[in-house]
PDB file of C-alpha atoms in Angstrom:
ATOM      1  CA  MET A   1       0.430  13.180  -3.523  1.00 71.00           C
ATOM      2  CA  CYS A   2       3.785  13.326  -5.323  1.00 77.00           C
ATOM      3  CA  ILE A   3       5.580  14.278  -2.109  1.00 82.00           C
ATOM      4  CA  ILE A   4       4.047  11.325  -0.255  1.00 83.00           C
ATOM      5  CA  LEU A   5       4.830   8.924  -3.095  1.00 82.00           C
ATOM      6  CA  LEU A   6       8.454  10.005  -3.432  1.00 85.00           C
ATOM      7  CA  SER A   7       9.087  10.092   0.322  1.00 86.00           C
ATOM      8  CA  ASP A   8       7.628   6.604   0.689  1.00 86.00           C
ATOM      9  CA  ARG A   9       9.864   5.250  -2.060  1.00 89.00           C
ATOM     10  CA  THR A  10      12.872   6.835  -0.346  1.00 91.00           C
ATOM     11  CA  SER A  11      11.931   5.375   3.024  1.00 91.00           C
ATOM     12  CA  ILE A  12      11.178   1.891   1.707  1.00 91.00           C
ATOM     13  CA  SER A  13      14.461   1.688  -0.211  1.00 91.00           C
ATOM     14  CA  MET A  14      16.456   2.945   2.771  1.00 93.00           C
ATOM     15  CA  VAL A  15      14.902   0.362   5.085  1.00 92.00           C
ATOM     16  CA  TYR A  16      15.207  -2.438   2.514  1.00 92.00           C
ATOM     17  CA  TYR A  17      18.920  -1.941   1.853  1.00 91.00           C
ATOM     18  CA  GLY A  18      19.641  -0.915   5.422  1.00 89.00           C
ATOM     19  CA  VAL A  19      18.251  -4.128   6.901  1.00 88.00           C
ATOM     20  CA  SER A  20      20.010  -6.178   4.218  1.00 87.00           C
ATOM     21  CA  LEU A  21      23.363  -4.561   4.973  1.00 84.00           C
ATOM     22  CA  ASN A  22      22.919  -4.593   8.733  1.00 82.00           C
ATOM     23  CA  THR A  23      22.320  -8.328   9.246  1.00 81.00           C
ATOM     24  CA  SER A  24      25.888  -8.710  10.520  1.00 78.00           C
ATOM     25  CA  SER A  25      24.916  -6.777  13.663  1.00 77.00           C
ATOM     26  CA  LEU A  26      22.331  -9.402  14.607  1.00 80.00           C
ATOM     27  CA  ALA A  27      23.103 -12.211  17.027  1.00 77.00           C
ATOM     28  CA  GLY A  28      24.306 -15.540  15.665  1.00 77.00           C
ATOM     29  CA  ASN A  29      26.221 -16.415  12.531  1.00 82.00           C
ATOM     30  CA  GLU A  30      26.432 -13.413  10.222  1.00 84.00           C
ATOM     31  CA  TYR A  31      26.609 -15.600   7.100  1.00 88.00           C
ATOM     32  CA  LEU A  32      23.483 -17.502   8.083  1.00 89.00           C
ATOM     33  CA  ASN A  33      21.702 -14.257   8.876  1.00 88.00           C
ATOM     34  CA  PHE A  34      22.589 -12.846   5.463  1.00 88.00           C
ATOM     35  CA  PHE A  35      21.320 -16.016   3.796  1.00 91.00           C
ATOM     36  CA  LEU A  36      18.052 -15.875   5.751  1.00 90.00           C
ATOM     37  CA  ALA A  37      17.605 -12.193   4.854  1.00 89.00           C
ATOM     38  CA  GLY A  38      17.738 -13.167   1.206  1.00 89.00           C
ATOM     39  CA  ILE A  39      15.598 -16.308   1.364  1.00 92.00           C
ATOM     40  CA  VAL A  40      12.694 -14.566   3.151  1.00 92.00           C
ATOM     41  CA  GLU A  41      12.154 -12.421   0.057  1.00 91.00           C
ATOM     42  CA  ILE A  42      10.625 -15.409  -1.740  1.00 92.00           C
ATOM     43  CA  PRO A  43       7.558 -15.728   0.552  1.00 92.00           C
ATOM     44  CA  ALA A  44       7.398 -11.921   0.758  1.00 92.00           C
ATOM     45  CA  THR A  45       7.093 -11.642  -3.019  1.00 89.00           C
ATOM     46  CA  LEU A  46       4.471 -14.380  -3.180  1.00 92.00           C
ATOM     47  CA  ALA A  47       2.510 -12.754  -0.345  1.00 91.00           C
ATOM     48  CA  SER A  48       2.564  -9.382  -2.105  1.00 90.00           C
ATOM     49  CA  ILE A  49       1.115 -10.974  -5.266  1.00 89.00           C
ATOM     50  CA  PHE A  50      -1.735 -12.467  -3.228  1.00 90.00           C
ATOM     51  CA  PHE A  51      -2.534  -9.463  -1.037  1.00 91.00           C
ATOM     52  CA  VAL A  52      -2.513  -6.748  -3.720  1.00 89.00           C
ATOM     53  CA  ASP A  53      -5.300  -8.511  -5.612  1.00 87.00           C
ATOM     54  CA  ARG A  54      -7.310  -9.393  -2.527  1.00 88.00           C
ATOM     55  CA  TYR A  55      -7.000  -6.328  -0.281  1.00 89.00           C
ATOM     56  CA  GLY A  56      -5.819  -3.588  -2.627  1.00 88.00           C
ATOM     57  CA  ARG A  57      -2.567  -1.753  -3.113  1.00 88.00           C
ATOM     58  CA  THR A  58      -2.786   0.853  -0.369  1.00 90.00           C
ATOM     59  CA  ILE A  59      -3.692  -1.489   2.491  1.00 92.00           C
ATOM     60  CA  THR A  60      -1.144  -4.090   1.406  1.00 92.00           C
ATOM     61  CA  LEU A  61       1.710  -1.610   1.082  1.00 92.00           C
ATOM     62  CA  SER A  62       0.871   0.046   4.384  1.00 93.00           C
ATOM     63  CA  LEU A  63       0.626  -3.322   6.155  1.00 93.00           C
ATOM     64  CA  PHE A  64       4.005  -4.467   4.828  1.00 94.00           C
ATOM     65  CA  CYS A  65       5.670  -1.235   5.961  1.00 94.00           C
ATOM     66  CA  ILE A  66       4.173  -1.397   9.446  1.00 94.00           C
ATOM     67  CA  VAL A  67       5.175  -5.062   9.844  1.00 93.00           C
ATOM     68  CA  ALA A  68       8.702  -4.145   8.754  1.00 93.00           C
ATOM     69  CA  GLY A  69       8.853  -1.290  11.251  1.00 93.00           C
ATOM     70  CA  ILE A  70       7.578  -3.369  14.149  1.00 94.00           C
ATOM     71  CA  GLY A  71      10.021  -6.172  13.315  1.00 91.00           C
ATOM     72  CA  CYS A  72      13.005  -3.817  13.134  1.00 90.00           C
ATOM     73  CA  ILE A  73      12.170  -2.177  16.454  1.00 91.00           C
ATOM     74  CA  CYS A  74      11.178  -5.271  18.427  1.00 91.00           C
ATOM     75  CA  CYS A  75      14.233  -7.323  17.443  1.00 87.00           C
ATOM     76  CA  GLN A  76      16.459  -4.859  19.294  1.00 85.00           C
ATOM     77  CA  PHE A  77      14.707  -5.356  22.632  1.00 87.00           C
ATOM     78  CA  ILE A  78      14.907  -9.154  22.764  1.00 86.00           C
ATOM     79  CA  PRO A  79      17.206 -10.392  25.573  1.00 84.00           C
ATOM     80  CA  SER A  80      20.660 -11.467  24.443  1.00 80.00           C
ATOM     81  CA  ASP A  81      20.058 -14.997  25.721  1.00 82.00           C
ATOM     82  CA  LEU A  82      17.348 -15.455  23.039  1.00 86.00           C
ATOM     83  CA  PRO A  83      19.291 -14.922  19.818  1.00 85.00           C
ATOM     84  CA  SER A  84      17.052 -17.156  17.711  1.00 87.00           C
ATOM     85  CA  LEU A  85      13.968 -15.123  18.635  1.00 89.00           C
ATOM     86  CA  SER A  86      15.747 -11.872  17.827  1.00 87.00           C
ATOM     87  CA  ILE A  87      16.790 -13.189  14.407  1.00 89.00           C
ATOM     88  CA  ALA A  88      13.285 -14.494  13.677  1.00 91.00           C
ATOM     89  CA  ILE A  89      11.691 -11.123  14.451  1.00 90.00           C
ATOM     90  CA  ALA A  90      14.315  -9.323  12.369  1.00 89.00           C
ATOM     91  CA  MET A  91      13.590 -11.644   9.442  1.00 91.00           C
ATOM     92  CA  ILE A  92       9.876 -10.866   9.780  1.00 92.00           C
ATOM     93  CA  GLY A  93      10.823  -7.216   9.448  1.00 91.00           C
ATOM     94  CA  LYS A  94      12.929  -7.986   6.392  1.00 91.00           C
ATOM     95  CA  MET A  95      10.042  -9.946   4.888  1.00 92.00           C
ATOM     96  CA  GLY A  96       7.750  -6.975   5.430  1.00 93.00           C
ATOM     97  CA  VAL A  97      10.054  -4.445   3.787  1.00 92.00           C
ATOM     98  CA  ALA A  98      10.752  -6.833   0.904  1.00 92.00           C
ATOM     99  CA  GLY A  99       7.020  -7.139   0.247  1.00 92.00           C
ATOM    100  CA  ALA A 100       6.686  -3.353   0.452  1.00 92.00           C
ATOM    101  CA  PHE A 101       9.594  -2.902  -1.955  1.00 90.00           C
ATOM    102  CA  TRP A 102       7.983  -4.975  -4.708  1.00 89.00           C
ATOM    103  CA  THR A 103       4.452  -3.736  -4.066  1.00 91.00           C
ATOM    104  CA  SER A 104       5.604  -0.126  -4.344  1.00 89.00           C
ATOM    105  CA  TYR A 105       6.587  -0.679  -7.980  1.00 87.00           C
ATOM    106  CA  ILE A 106       3.078  -1.906  -8.841  1.00 86.00           C
ATOM    107  CA  PHE A 107       1.403   0.887  -6.899  1.00 88.00           C
ATOM    108  CA  THR A 108       3.603   3.630  -8.350  1.00 87.00           C
ATOM    109  CA  THR A 109       3.010   2.463 -11.918  1.00 86.00           C
ATOM    110  CA  GLU A 110      -0.763   2.307 -11.478  1.00 85.00           C
ATOM    111  CA  LEU A 111      -1.031   5.602  -9.634  1.00 84.00           C
ATOM    112  CA  LEU A 112       0.823   7.752 -12.166  1.00 84.00           C
ATOM    113  CA  PRO A 113      -1.093   8.945 -15.263  1.00 84.00           C
ATOM    114  CA  THR A 114      -0.025   7.842 -18.735  1.00 84.00           C
ATOM    115  CA  VAL A 115       1.318  11.255 -19.742  1.00 83.00           C
ATOM    116  CA  VAL A 116       3.950  11.213 -16.980  1.00 83.00           C
ATOM    117  CA  ARG A 117       4.136   7.518 -16.064  1.00 84.00           C
ATOM    118  CA  THR A 118       7.630   6.910 -17.445  1.00 86.00           C
ATOM    119  CA  THR A 119       9.014  10.151 -16.052  1.00 87.00           C
ATOM    120  CA  GLY A 120       7.317   9.672 -12.706  1.00 84.00           C
ATOM    121  CA  LEU A 121       8.518   6.099 -12.333  1.00 85.00           C
ATOM    122  CA  GLY A 122      12.041   7.229 -13.117  1.00 89.00           C
ATOM    123  CA  ALA A 123      11.792  10.010 -10.523  1.00 88.00           C
ATOM    124  CA  ALA A 124      10.454   7.563  -7.923  1.00 88.00           C
ATOM    125  CA  SER A 125      13.318   5.169  -8.644  1.00 88.00           C
ATOM    126  CA  CYS A 126      15.766   8.073  -8.350  1.00 89.00           C
ATOM    127  CA  PHE A 127      14.424   8.974  -4.917  1.00 90.00           C
ATOM    128  CA  GLY A 128      14.576   5.291  -4.008  1.00 89.00           C
ATOM    129  CA  ARG A 129      18.283   5.299  -4.841  1.00 90.00           C
ATOM    130  CA  ILE A 130      18.719   8.263  -2.512  1.00 92.00           C
ATOM    131  CA  GLY A 131      17.295   6.090   0.241  1.00 90.00           C
ATOM    132  CA  SER A 132      19.683   3.266  -0.620  1.00 90.00           C
ATOM    133  CA  ILE A 133      22.594   5.746  -0.484  1.00 92.00           C
ATOM    134  CA  LEU A 134      21.536   6.847   2.992  1.00 91.00           C
ATOM    135  CA  ALA A 135      21.281   3.281   4.303  1.00 90.00           C
ATOM    136  CA  PRO A 136      25.034   2.651   4.879  1.00 88.00           C
ATOM    137  CA  PHE A 137      25.393   5.991   6.665  1.00 91.00           C
ATOM    138  CA  VAL A 138      22.544   5.106   9.002  1.00 89.00           C
ATOM    139  CA  GLN A 139      24.347   1.852   9.728  1.00 85.00           C
ATOM    140  CA  LEU A 140      27.375   3.830  10.944  1.00 87.00           C
ATOM    141  CA  LEU A 141      25.264   5.170  13.819  1.00 87.00           C
ATOM    142  CA  SER A 142      25.662   1.786  15.506  1.00 82.00           C
ATOM    143  CA  SER A 143      29.048   3.047  16.768  1.00 84.00           C
ATOM    144  CA  TRP A 144      27.120   5.415  19.070  1.00 87.00           C
ATOM    145  CA  TRP A 145      24.406   2.983  20.075  1.00 87.00           C
ATOM    146  CA  LYS A 146      24.084  -0.467  18.556  1.00 83.00           C
ATOM    147  CA  PRO A 147      20.247  -0.631  18.294  1.00 85.00           C
ATOM    148  CA  LEU A 148      19.999   2.879  16.794  1.00 89.00           C
ATOM    149  CA  PRO A 149      20.095   1.906  13.068  1.00 88.00           C
ATOM    150  CA  PHE A 150      17.298  -0.638  13.419  1.00 89.00           C
ATOM    151  CA  LEU A 151      15.247   1.822  15.467  1.00 92.00           C
ATOM    152  CA  ILE A 152      15.613   4.423  12.708  1.00 92.00           C
ATOM    153  CA  TYR A 153      14.653   1.854  10.088  1.00 92.00           C
ATOM    154  CA  GLY A 154      11.618   0.815  12.113  1.00 92.00           C
ATOM    155  CA  ALA A 155      10.388   4.355  12.747  1.00 93.00           C
ATOM    156  CA  THR A 156      10.886   5.267   9.086  1.00 93.00           C
ATOM    157  CA  ALA A 157       8.969   2.199   7.895  1.00 92.00           C
ATOM    158  CA  ILE A 158       6.022   2.849  10.222  1.00 94.00           C
ATOM    159  CA  ALA A 159       5.860   6.507   9.176  1.00 93.00           C
ATOM    160  CA  ALA A 160       5.890   5.468   5.512  1.00 92.00           C
ATOM    161  CA  GLY A 161       3.119   2.936   6.144  1.00 91.00           C
ATOM    162  CA  LEU A 162       0.890   5.576   7.714  1.00 93.00           C
ATOM    163  CA  LEU A 163       1.526   8.102   4.935  1.00 90.00           C
ATOM    164  CA  ILE A 164       0.608   5.553   2.275  1.00 90.00           C
ATOM    165  CA  LEU A 165      -2.932   5.438   3.674  1.00 90.00           C
ATOM    166  CA  LEU A 166      -3.387   9.007   2.425  1.00 89.00           C
ATOM    167  CA  LEU A 167      -3.016   7.873  -1.186  1.00 86.00           C
ATOM    168  CA  PRO A 168      -5.966   6.546  -3.227  1.00 84.00           C
ATOM    169  CA  ASP A 169      -6.168   2.835  -3.928  1.00 83.00           C
ATOM    170  CA  THR A 170      -5.883   1.702  -7.555  1.00 81.00           C
ATOM    171  CA  LYS A 171      -7.350  -1.784  -7.265  1.00 82.00           C
ATOM    172  CA  GLY A 172      -9.980  -2.458  -9.930  1.00 81.00           C
ATOM    173  CA  LYS A 173      -9.696   1.034 -11.398  1.00 80.00           C
ATOM    174  CA  PRO A 174      -8.582   1.908 -14.938  1.00 79.00           C
ATOM    175  CA  LEU A 175      -5.131   3.372 -15.347  1.00 78.00           C
ATOM    176  CA  PRO A 176      -5.346   7.177 -15.303  1.00 79.00           C
ATOM    177  CA  SER A 177      -4.518   8.877 -18.585  1.00 78.00           C
ATOM    178  CA  THR A 178      -4.286  12.495 -17.469  1.00 77.00           C
ATOM    179  CA  ILE A 179      -3.313  14.408 -14.361  1.00 72.00           C
ATOM    180  CA  GLU A 180      -6.913  15.565 -13.977  1.00 71.00           C
ATOM    181  CA  GLU A 181      -8.046  11.961 -13.527  1.00 70.00           C
ATOM    182  CA  ILE A 182      -5.581  11.558 -10.648  1.00 67.00           C
ATOM    183  CA  GLU A 183      -6.955  14.667  -8.956  1.00 66.00           C
ATOM    184  CA  PHE A 184     -10.463  13.205  -8.994  1.00 62.00           C
ATOM    185  CA  LEU A 185      -9.433   9.586  -8.341  1.00 59.00           C
ATOM    186  CA  THR A 186     -10.415   9.786  -4.689  1.00 51.00           C
ATOM    187  CA  ASP A 187     -13.891  11.048  -5.658  1.00 51.00           C
ATOM    188  CA  ARG A 188     -14.714   8.176  -8.004  1.00 49.00           C
ATOM    189  CA  ASP A 189     -15.997   5.938  -5.232  1.00 46.00           C
ATOM    190  CA  SER A 190     -18.485   8.545  -4.006  1.00 43.00           C
ATOM    191  CA  ILE A 191     -19.537   9.357  -7.560  1.00 40.00           C
ATOM    192  CA  SER A 192     -20.172   5.690  -8.360  1.00 43.00           C
ATOM    193  CA  LEU A 193     -22.295   5.343  -5.217  1.00 38.00           C
ATOM    194  CA  GLU A 194     -24.402   8.340  -6.238  1.00 42.00           C
ATOM    195  CA  VAL A 195     -24.869   6.920  -9.737  1.00 35.00           C
ATOM    196  CA  GLU A 196     -25.903   3.569  -8.291  1.00 45.00           C
ATOM    197  CA  ALA A 197     -28.458   5.236  -6.016  1.00 43.00           C
ATOM    198  CA  MET A 198     -29.866   7.250  -8.918  1.00 42.00           C
ATOM    199  CA  SER A 199     -30.174   4.121 -11.049  1.00 44.00           C
ATOM    200  CA  LYS A 200     -32.123   2.367  -8.301  1.00 49.00           C
ATOM    201  CA  ASP A 201     -34.544   5.294  -8.050  1.00 45.00           C
ATOM    202  CA  LEU A 202     -34.969   5.281 -11.816  1.00 40.00           C
ATOM    203  CA  LYS A 203     -35.715   1.558 -11.807  1.00 46.00           C
ATOM    204  CA  ASN A 204     -38.383   2.097  -9.132  1.00 50.00           C
ATOM    205  CA  VAL A 205     -40.045   4.808 -11.219  1.00 41.00           C
ATOM    206  CA  ILE A 206     -40.047   2.602 -14.301  1.00 41.00           C
ATOM    207  CA  SER A 207     -41.469  -0.342 -12.372  1.00 47.00           C
ATOM    208  CA  TRP A 208     -44.355   1.723 -10.930  1.00 45.00           C
ATOM    209  CA  THR A 209     -45.281   3.287 -14.245  1.00 46.00           C
ATOM    210  CA  SER A 210     -45.077  -0.074 -15.993  1.00 47.00           C
ATOM    211  CA  LEU A 211     -47.478  -1.627 -13.512  1.00 44.00           C
ATOM    212  CA  GLU A 212     -49.944   1.171 -14.083  1.00 47.00           C
ATOM    213  CA  ASN A 213     -49.860   0.715 -17.829  1.00 47.00           C
ATOM    214  CA  LEU A 214     -50.036  -3.067 -17.800  1.00 45.00           C
ATOM    215  CA  ASP A 215     -52.620  -3.761 -15.117  1.00 48.00           C
ATOM    216  CA  PRO A 216     -55.119  -1.116 -13.941  1.00 50.00           C
ATOM    217  CA  LYS A 217     -55.856  -2.904 -10.674  1.00 49.00           C
ATOM    218  CA  TYR A 218     -52.482  -1.689  -9.355  1.00 45.00           C
ATOM    219  CA  ILE A 219     -53.402   1.963  -9.829  1.00 46.00           C
ATOM    220  CA  ASN A 220     -54.987   2.270  -6.381  1.00 51.00           C
ATOM    221  CA  SER A 221     -52.088   0.507  -4.634  1.00 51.00           C
ATOM    222  CA  CYS A 222     -49.346   2.509  -6.356  1.00 50.00           C
ATOM    223  CA  PRO A 223     -48.308   5.987  -5.194  1.00 52.00           C
ATOM    224  CA  SER A 224     -49.184   8.924  -7.396  1.00 49.00           C
ATOM    225  CA  LYS A 225     -46.792  10.072 -10.075  1.00 45.00           C
ATOM    226  CA  GLU A 226     -46.223  13.324  -8.186  1.00 46.00           C
ATOM    227  CA  ALA A 227     -45.139  11.350  -5.111  1.00 44.00           C
ATOM    228  CA  VAL A 228     -42.834   9.142  -7.166  1.00 42.00           C
ATOM    229  CA  PHE A 229     -41.033  12.007  -8.865  1.00 42.00           C
ATOM    230  CA  VAL A 230     -40.772  14.055  -5.705  1.00 42.00           C
TER     231      VAL A 230
END
């Protein structure tokens, strides 16, 4: 789990800073592109606030990463005579990675147990900075082939989005206090379903026995106690 979490933070940070620094390679005015890359973070942040509470942390983070990857890849295959469409798709990719960047902070904080939350968040941020360090070097690959940096960003974002699905969701669950609680976090859903089923069976037993005690005419219509407890 730690390896997936740290690798995702590295990938998200690399794509986030890489796309931000690489807007000058897009068609059109480079100053306008840089401005648009910054302004799209506002709806991305608002969307992340809405989606994390409605659909959970894992699905939201994975969806943002996949949208970012698709946007980064598709914008490089738009014909040169459609620069506006290429910029629009690239900005969709930037919006996706911006939403993933902010959602990852919420998810990381909720996923780590209390005993190592501060240390773990610091380690995740450290690995994120490694990704931001790699971003300018990936941009240099455009001297070999111009679309290559965005293709690397897109593939990295999609891979990160798929890996995130392997992590447990933290929506509606109490913050873990110990490492043991994290190890059994994925089993809580199945355990709660078993408890709910047992409680329903217990309610049925109580209802049958109560009917027997309160009104004897139900004795013949009710199953025997041996059948109930079997």
